[in-house]
Structures are given as C-alpha cells and as structure tokens.
mmCIF file of C-alpha atoms in Angstrom:
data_model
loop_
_atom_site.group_PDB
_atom_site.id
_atom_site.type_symbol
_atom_site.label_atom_id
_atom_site.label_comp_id
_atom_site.label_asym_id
_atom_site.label_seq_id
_atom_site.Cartn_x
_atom_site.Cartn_y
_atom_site.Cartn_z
ATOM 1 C CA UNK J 1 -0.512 5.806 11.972
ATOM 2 C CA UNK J 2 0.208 9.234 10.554
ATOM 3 C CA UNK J 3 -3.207 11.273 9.829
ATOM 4 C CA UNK J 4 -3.685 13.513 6.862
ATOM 5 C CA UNK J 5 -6.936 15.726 6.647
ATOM 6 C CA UNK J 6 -8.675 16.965 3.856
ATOM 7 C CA UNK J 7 -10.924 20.268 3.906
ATOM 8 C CA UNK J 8 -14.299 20.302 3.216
ATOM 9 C CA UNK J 9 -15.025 17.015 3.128
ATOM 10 C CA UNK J 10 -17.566 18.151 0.679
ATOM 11 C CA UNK J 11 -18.218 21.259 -1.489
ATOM 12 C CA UNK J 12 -21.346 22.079 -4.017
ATOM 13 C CA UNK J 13 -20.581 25.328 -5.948
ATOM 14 C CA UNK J 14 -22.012 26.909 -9.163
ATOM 15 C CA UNK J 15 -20.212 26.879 -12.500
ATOM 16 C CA UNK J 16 -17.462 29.273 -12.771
ATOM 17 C CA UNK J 17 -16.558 29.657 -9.227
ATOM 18 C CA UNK J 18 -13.323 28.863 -7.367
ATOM 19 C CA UNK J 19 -13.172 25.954 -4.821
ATOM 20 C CA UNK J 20 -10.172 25.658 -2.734
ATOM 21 C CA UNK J 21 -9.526 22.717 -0.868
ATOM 22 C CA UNK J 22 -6.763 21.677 1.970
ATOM 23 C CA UNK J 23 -4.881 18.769 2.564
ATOM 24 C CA UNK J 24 -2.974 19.236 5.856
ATOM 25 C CA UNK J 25 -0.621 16.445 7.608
ATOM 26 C CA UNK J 26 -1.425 16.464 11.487
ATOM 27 C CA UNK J 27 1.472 14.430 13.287
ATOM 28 C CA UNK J 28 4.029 15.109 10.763
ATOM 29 C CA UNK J 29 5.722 16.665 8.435
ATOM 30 C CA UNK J 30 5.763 16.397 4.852
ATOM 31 C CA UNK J 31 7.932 17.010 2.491
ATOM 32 C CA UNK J 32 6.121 15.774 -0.630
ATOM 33 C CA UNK J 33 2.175 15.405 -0.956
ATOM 34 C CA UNK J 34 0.146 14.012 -4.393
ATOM 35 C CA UNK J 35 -2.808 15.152 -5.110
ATOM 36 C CA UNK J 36 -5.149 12.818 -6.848
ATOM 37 C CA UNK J 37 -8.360 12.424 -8.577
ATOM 38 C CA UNK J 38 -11.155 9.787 -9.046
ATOM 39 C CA UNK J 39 -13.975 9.019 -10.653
ATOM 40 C CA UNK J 40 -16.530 6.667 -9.689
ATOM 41 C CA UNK J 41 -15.529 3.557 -9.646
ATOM 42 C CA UNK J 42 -12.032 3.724 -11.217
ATOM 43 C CA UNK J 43 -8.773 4.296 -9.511
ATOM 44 C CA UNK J 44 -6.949 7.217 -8.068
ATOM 45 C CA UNK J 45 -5.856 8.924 -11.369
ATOM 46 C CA UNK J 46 -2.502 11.553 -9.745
ATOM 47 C CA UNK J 47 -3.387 14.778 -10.828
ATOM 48 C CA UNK J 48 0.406 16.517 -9.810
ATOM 49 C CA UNK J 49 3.095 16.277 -6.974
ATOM 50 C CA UNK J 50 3.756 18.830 -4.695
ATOM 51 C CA UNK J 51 7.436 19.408 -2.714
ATOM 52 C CA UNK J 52 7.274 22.298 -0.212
ATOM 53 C CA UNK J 53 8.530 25.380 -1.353
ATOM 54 C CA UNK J 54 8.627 24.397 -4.945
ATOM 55 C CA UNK J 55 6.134 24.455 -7.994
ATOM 56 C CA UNK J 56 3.756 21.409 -8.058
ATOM 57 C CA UNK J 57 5.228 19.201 -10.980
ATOM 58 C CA UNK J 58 1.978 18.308 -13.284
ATOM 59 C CA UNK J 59 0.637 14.849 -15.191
ATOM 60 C CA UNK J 60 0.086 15.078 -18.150
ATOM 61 C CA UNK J 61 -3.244 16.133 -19.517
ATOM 62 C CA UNK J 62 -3.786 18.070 -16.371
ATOM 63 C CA UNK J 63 -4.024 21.633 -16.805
ATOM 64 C CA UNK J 64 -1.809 23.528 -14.650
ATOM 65 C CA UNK J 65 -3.656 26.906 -14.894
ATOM 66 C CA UNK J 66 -7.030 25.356 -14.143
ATOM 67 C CA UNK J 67 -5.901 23.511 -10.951
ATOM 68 C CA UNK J 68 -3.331 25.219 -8.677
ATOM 69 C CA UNK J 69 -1.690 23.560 -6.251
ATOM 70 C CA UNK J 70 0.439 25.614 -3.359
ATOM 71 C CA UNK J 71 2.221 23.518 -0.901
ATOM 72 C CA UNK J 72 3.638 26.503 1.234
ATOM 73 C CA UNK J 73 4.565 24.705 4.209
ATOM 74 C CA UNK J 74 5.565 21.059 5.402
ATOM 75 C CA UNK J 75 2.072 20.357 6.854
ATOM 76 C CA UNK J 76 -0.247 21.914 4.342
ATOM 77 C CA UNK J 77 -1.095 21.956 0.377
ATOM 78 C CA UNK J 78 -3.889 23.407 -1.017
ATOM 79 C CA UNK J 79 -5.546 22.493 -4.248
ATOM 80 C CA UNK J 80 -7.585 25.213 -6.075
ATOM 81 C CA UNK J 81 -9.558 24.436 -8.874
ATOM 82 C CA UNK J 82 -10.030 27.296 -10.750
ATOM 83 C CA UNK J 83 -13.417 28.336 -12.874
ATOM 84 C CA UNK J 84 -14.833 24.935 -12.060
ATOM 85 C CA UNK J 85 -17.641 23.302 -14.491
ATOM 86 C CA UNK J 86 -19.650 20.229 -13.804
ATOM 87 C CA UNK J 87 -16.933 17.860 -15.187
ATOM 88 C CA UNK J 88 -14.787 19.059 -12.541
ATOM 89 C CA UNK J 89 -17.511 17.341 -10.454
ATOM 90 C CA UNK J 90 -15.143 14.234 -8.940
ATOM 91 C CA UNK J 91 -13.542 13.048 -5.942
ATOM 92 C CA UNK J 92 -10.367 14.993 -5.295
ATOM 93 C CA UNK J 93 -7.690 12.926 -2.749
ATOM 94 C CA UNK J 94 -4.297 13.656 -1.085
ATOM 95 C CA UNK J 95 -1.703 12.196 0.130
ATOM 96 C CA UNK J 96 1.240 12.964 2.361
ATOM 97 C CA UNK J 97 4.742 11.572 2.489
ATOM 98 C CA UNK J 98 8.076 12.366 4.887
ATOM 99 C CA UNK J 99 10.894 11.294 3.088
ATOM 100 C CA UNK J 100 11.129 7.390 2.363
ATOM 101 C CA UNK J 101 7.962 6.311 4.284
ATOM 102 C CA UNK J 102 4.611 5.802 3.250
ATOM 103 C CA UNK J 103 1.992 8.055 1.783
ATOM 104 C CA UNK J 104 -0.741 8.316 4.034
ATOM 105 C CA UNK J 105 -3.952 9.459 2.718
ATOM 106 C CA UNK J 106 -6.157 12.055 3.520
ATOM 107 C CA UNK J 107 -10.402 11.448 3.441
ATOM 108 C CA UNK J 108 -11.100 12.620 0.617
ATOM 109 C CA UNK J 109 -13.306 15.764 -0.614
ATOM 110 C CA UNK J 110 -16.839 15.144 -2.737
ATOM 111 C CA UNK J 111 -16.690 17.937 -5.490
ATOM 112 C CA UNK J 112 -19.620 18.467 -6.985
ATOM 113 C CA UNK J 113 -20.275 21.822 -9.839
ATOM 114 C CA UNK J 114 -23.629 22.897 -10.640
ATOM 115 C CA UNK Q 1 -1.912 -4.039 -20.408
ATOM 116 C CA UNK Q 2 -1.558 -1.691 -16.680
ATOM 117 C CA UNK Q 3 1.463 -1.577 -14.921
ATOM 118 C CA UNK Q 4 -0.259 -3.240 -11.954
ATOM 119 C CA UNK Q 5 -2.871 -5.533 -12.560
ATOM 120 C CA UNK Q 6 -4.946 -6.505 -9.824
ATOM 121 C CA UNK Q 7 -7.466 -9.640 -9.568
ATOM 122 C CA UNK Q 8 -10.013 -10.808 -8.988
ATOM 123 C CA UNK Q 9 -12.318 -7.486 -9.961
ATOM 124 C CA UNK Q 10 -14.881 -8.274 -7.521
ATOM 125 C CA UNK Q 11 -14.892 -10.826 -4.699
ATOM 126 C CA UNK Q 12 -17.804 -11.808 -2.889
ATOM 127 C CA UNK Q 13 -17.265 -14.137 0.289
ATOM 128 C CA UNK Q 14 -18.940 -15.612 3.820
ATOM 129 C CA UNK Q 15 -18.239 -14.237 6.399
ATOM 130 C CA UNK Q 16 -15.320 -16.451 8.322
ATOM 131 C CA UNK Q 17 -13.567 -17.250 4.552
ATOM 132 C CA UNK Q 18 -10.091 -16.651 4.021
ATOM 133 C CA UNK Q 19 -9.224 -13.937 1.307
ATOM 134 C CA UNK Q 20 -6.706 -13.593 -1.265
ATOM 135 C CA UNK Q 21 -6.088 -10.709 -3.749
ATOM 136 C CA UNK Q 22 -3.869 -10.691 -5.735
ATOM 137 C CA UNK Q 23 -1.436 -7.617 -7.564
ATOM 138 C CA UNK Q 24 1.079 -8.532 -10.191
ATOM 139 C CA UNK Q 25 3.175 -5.766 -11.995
ATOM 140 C CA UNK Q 26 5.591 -5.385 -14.975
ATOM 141 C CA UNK Q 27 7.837 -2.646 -13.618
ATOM 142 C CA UNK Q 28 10.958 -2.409 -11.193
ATOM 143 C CA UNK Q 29 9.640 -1.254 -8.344
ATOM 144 C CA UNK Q 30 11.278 -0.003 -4.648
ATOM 145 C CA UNK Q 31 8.229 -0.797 -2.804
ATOM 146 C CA UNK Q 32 4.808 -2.014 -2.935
ATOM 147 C CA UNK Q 33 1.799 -0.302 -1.104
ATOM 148 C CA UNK Q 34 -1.608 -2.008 -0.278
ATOM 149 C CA UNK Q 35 -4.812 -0.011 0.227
ATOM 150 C CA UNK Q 36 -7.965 -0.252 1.717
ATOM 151 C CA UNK Q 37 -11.196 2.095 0.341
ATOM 152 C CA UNK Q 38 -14.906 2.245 1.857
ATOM 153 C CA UNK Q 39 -17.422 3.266 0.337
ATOM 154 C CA UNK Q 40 -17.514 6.470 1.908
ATOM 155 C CA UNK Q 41 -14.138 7.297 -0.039
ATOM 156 C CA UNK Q 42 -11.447 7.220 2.383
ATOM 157 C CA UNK Q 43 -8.175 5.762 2.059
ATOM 158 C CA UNK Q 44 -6.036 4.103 4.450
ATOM 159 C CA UNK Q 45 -2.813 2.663 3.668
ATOM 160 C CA UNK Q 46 -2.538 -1.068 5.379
ATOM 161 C CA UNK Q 47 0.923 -2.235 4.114
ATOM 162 C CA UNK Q 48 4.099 -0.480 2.533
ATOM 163 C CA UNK Q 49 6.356 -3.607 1.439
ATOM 164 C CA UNK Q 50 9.757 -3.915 -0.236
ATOM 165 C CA UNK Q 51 10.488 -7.660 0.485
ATOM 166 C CA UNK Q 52 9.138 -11.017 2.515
ATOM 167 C CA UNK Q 53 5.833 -10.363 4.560
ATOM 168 C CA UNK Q 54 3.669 -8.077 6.833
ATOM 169 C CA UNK Q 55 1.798 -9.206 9.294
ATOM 170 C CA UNK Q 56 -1.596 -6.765 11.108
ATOM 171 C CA UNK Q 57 -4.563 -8.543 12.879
ATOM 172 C CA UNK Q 58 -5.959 -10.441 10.179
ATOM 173 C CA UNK Q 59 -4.206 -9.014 7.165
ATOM 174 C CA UNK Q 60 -1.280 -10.341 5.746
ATOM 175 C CA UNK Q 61 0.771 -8.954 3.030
ATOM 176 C CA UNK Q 62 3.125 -10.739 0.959
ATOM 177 C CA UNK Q 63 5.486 -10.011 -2.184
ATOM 178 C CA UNK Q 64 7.974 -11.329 -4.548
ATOM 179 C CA UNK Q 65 10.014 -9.533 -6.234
ATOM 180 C CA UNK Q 66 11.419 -12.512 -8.761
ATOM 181 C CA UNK Q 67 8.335 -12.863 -10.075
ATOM 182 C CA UNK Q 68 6.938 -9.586 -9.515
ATOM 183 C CA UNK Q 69 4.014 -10.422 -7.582
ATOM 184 C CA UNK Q 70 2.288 -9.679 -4.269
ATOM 185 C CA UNK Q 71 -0.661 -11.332 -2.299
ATOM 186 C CA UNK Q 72 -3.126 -9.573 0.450
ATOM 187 C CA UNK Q 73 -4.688 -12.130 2.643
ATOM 188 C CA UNK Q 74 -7.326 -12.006 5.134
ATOM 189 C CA UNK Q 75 -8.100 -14.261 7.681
ATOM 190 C CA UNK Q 76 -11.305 -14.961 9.478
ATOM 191 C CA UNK Q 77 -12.847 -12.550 7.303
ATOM 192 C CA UNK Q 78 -15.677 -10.422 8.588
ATOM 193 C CA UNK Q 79 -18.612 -7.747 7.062
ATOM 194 C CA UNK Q 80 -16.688 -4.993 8.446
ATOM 195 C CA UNK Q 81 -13.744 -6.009 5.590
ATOM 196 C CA UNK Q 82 -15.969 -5.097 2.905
ATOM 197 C CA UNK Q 83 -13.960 -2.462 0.790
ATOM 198 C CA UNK Q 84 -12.039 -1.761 -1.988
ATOM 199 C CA UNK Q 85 -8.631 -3.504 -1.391
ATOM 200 C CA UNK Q 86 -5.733 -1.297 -4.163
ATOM 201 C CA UNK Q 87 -2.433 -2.587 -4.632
ATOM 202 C CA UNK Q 88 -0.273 0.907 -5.851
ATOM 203 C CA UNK Q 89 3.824 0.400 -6.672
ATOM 204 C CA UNK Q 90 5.914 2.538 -6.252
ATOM 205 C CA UNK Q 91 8.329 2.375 -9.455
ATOM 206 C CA UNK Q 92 11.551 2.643 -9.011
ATOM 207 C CA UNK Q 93 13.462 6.244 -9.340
ATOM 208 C CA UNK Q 94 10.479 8.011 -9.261
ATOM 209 C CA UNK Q 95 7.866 9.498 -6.666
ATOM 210 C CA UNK Q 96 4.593 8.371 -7.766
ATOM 211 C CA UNK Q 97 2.751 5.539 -7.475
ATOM 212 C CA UNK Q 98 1.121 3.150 -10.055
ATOM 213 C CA UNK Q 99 -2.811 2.030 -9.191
ATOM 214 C CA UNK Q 100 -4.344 -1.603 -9.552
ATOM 215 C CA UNK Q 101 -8.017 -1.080 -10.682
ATOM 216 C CA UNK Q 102 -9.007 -2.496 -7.233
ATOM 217 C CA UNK Q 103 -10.925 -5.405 -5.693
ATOM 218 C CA UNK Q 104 -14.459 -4.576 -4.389
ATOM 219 C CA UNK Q 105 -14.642 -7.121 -1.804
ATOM 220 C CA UNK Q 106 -17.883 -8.182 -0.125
ATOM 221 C CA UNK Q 107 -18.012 -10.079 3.002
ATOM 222 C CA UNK Q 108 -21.548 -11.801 3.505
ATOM 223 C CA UNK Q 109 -22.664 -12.423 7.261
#
C-alpha cells in the first residue's frame, strides 16, 4: 500500500518553543492530507484538513494561530505548533489521501513539552 | 450517542479464536474505513468499504448499508493481532472521517 511518513517520530522541547513536524506521502501524490491528534487512549480527534495550495480548513476548538499547517506541495504538509506548553504534549497523526481513495496514515509523532 | 459506535471496548481472546468487532453508525455515509493501531502508535488502514465484503489473509470486512452496520472478522487469530482495531466513516458530502472509540484486542498464546 501507499506509505505516508511522519517527521520526527518523536520530539521533547521546552515550553514556549516551536516544533515543526512533517507528514510527507512517498509513492504518491496527495491532494488532501488531515492532520490529527490523540490522546492516550481515546481516538484520533482531526485537528484541520489540508488541500495543496490552499489554507488548512480548521475544527472547531482548534486554534488556527497556535497550530499552522502548510501543505505547499502534493507530497508534503507540515504541522507547526507554535509556543508549545505541556498540554500540547500528545500524539500528533497524518494522513494522506489522492482523490477518492483511502487515507493512508502516517506513524505518528510522540510530542512531548517540558 | 457517537456517530460510530464501536463494540466490544476491549476483547480478550486465545490464540486460534475467531474475532468479531463490530461498528454501527447513525449517519449516511460513502464509505467505511477499518483501522488497525499498535501500541507503538501507528496506523494502518486494512479496509476502505462502500458495499458487500473484503477479503485480506485472515481479515474480513463486511458492511451493510440498510442497517448501517459493519463487521471486522479475524480468523485463526494469532498474538501478533493484538491492536487497536477503529472503524472511521466517512460521511457523506464531506472529507473527514468519523472515529469509533476502538477495540483493544488481545490475543492470548
């Protein structure tokens, strides 16, 4: 099947830093990718959708300015979450689609804030 | 009440057992996915279904639409199937998809 990766895998930073991460499809491309959060044992909660070349549409409660999302080509997205404190500490996950198919998902990346 | 409700919670199982899970939702839908989590986090999509059944190795995916319900089955289940299985639906007009809490299955050799 179709492989998305997800860099770092894991990431430890202090409070108030910046931690970007990538989410890059290998074999294909994509024209949408989600970008998704979870916390431990609950489900993916999506954070916002991403179309290439156009702003990241949000879910509610998730705060646009605090995570950006730039999906600037049709194989990679990045997630930046911005000023990060410890309750930013989570499991951030994306996912890649081409047009009607399936999302494939990337590994994941352990957050963690100090 | 979720959009997609998933059950059982937790499964626990010998190894050899055939599994069911099951995902019933309240939505129109355009397809069903089914998902399978380890512990170390990763996802990988097993199953994308819009109608009838899917058959790979030992996993078997079923749905139906009447009654808005879809089964994952494993056969000749083994340790290595220990996971989080997640139905997710993809509702109808719209780009996202809609989590089951998940089933922690646990395969016992």
């Amino acid at each position: 099947g179709a492989v998305v990766s997800q860099h770092p895998s894991r990431v430890i930073c202090k409070s108030g830093t910046s931690v970007k991460i990538e989410c890059r499809s290998l074999d294909f491309q994509a024209t949408t990718m989600f970008w998704y959060r979870q916390f431990p044992k609950q489900s993916l909660m999506l954070m916002a959708t991403s179309n290439e070349g156009s702003k990241a549409t949000y879910e509610q409660g998730v705060e646009k300015d605090k995570f950006l999302i730039n999906h600037a080509s049709l194989t990679l997205s990045t997630l930046t979450v911005t000023s990060a404190h410890p309750e930013d500490s989570s499991f951030y996950i994306c996912s890649a689609r081409r047009a009607q198919e399936t999302q494939y998902f990337g590994p994941g990346t352990r957050l963690l804030v100090l | 009440k979720n959009e997609v409700e998933q059950s059982p919670q937790n499964l626990t199982a010998q190894e050899g057992e055939f599994i069911t899970i099951n995902c019933s939702y309240s939505v129109g839908i355009s397809a069903l996915h089914w998902l399978q989590q380890h512990p170390g986090g990763g996802i990988v999509s097993l199953f994308m279904l819009s109608s009838g059944k899917k058959k790979h190795g030992r996993l078997i995916a079923t749905i139906n639409i009447q009654e808005k319900h879809s089964s994952l089955h494993i056969t000749a289940s083994h340790p290595r199937d220990s996971a989080v299985y997640i139905c997710a639906a993809k509702i109808q007009g719209a780009q996202k998809l809609v989590f089951g809490q998940g089933t922690r299955l646990t395969i016992n050799p």
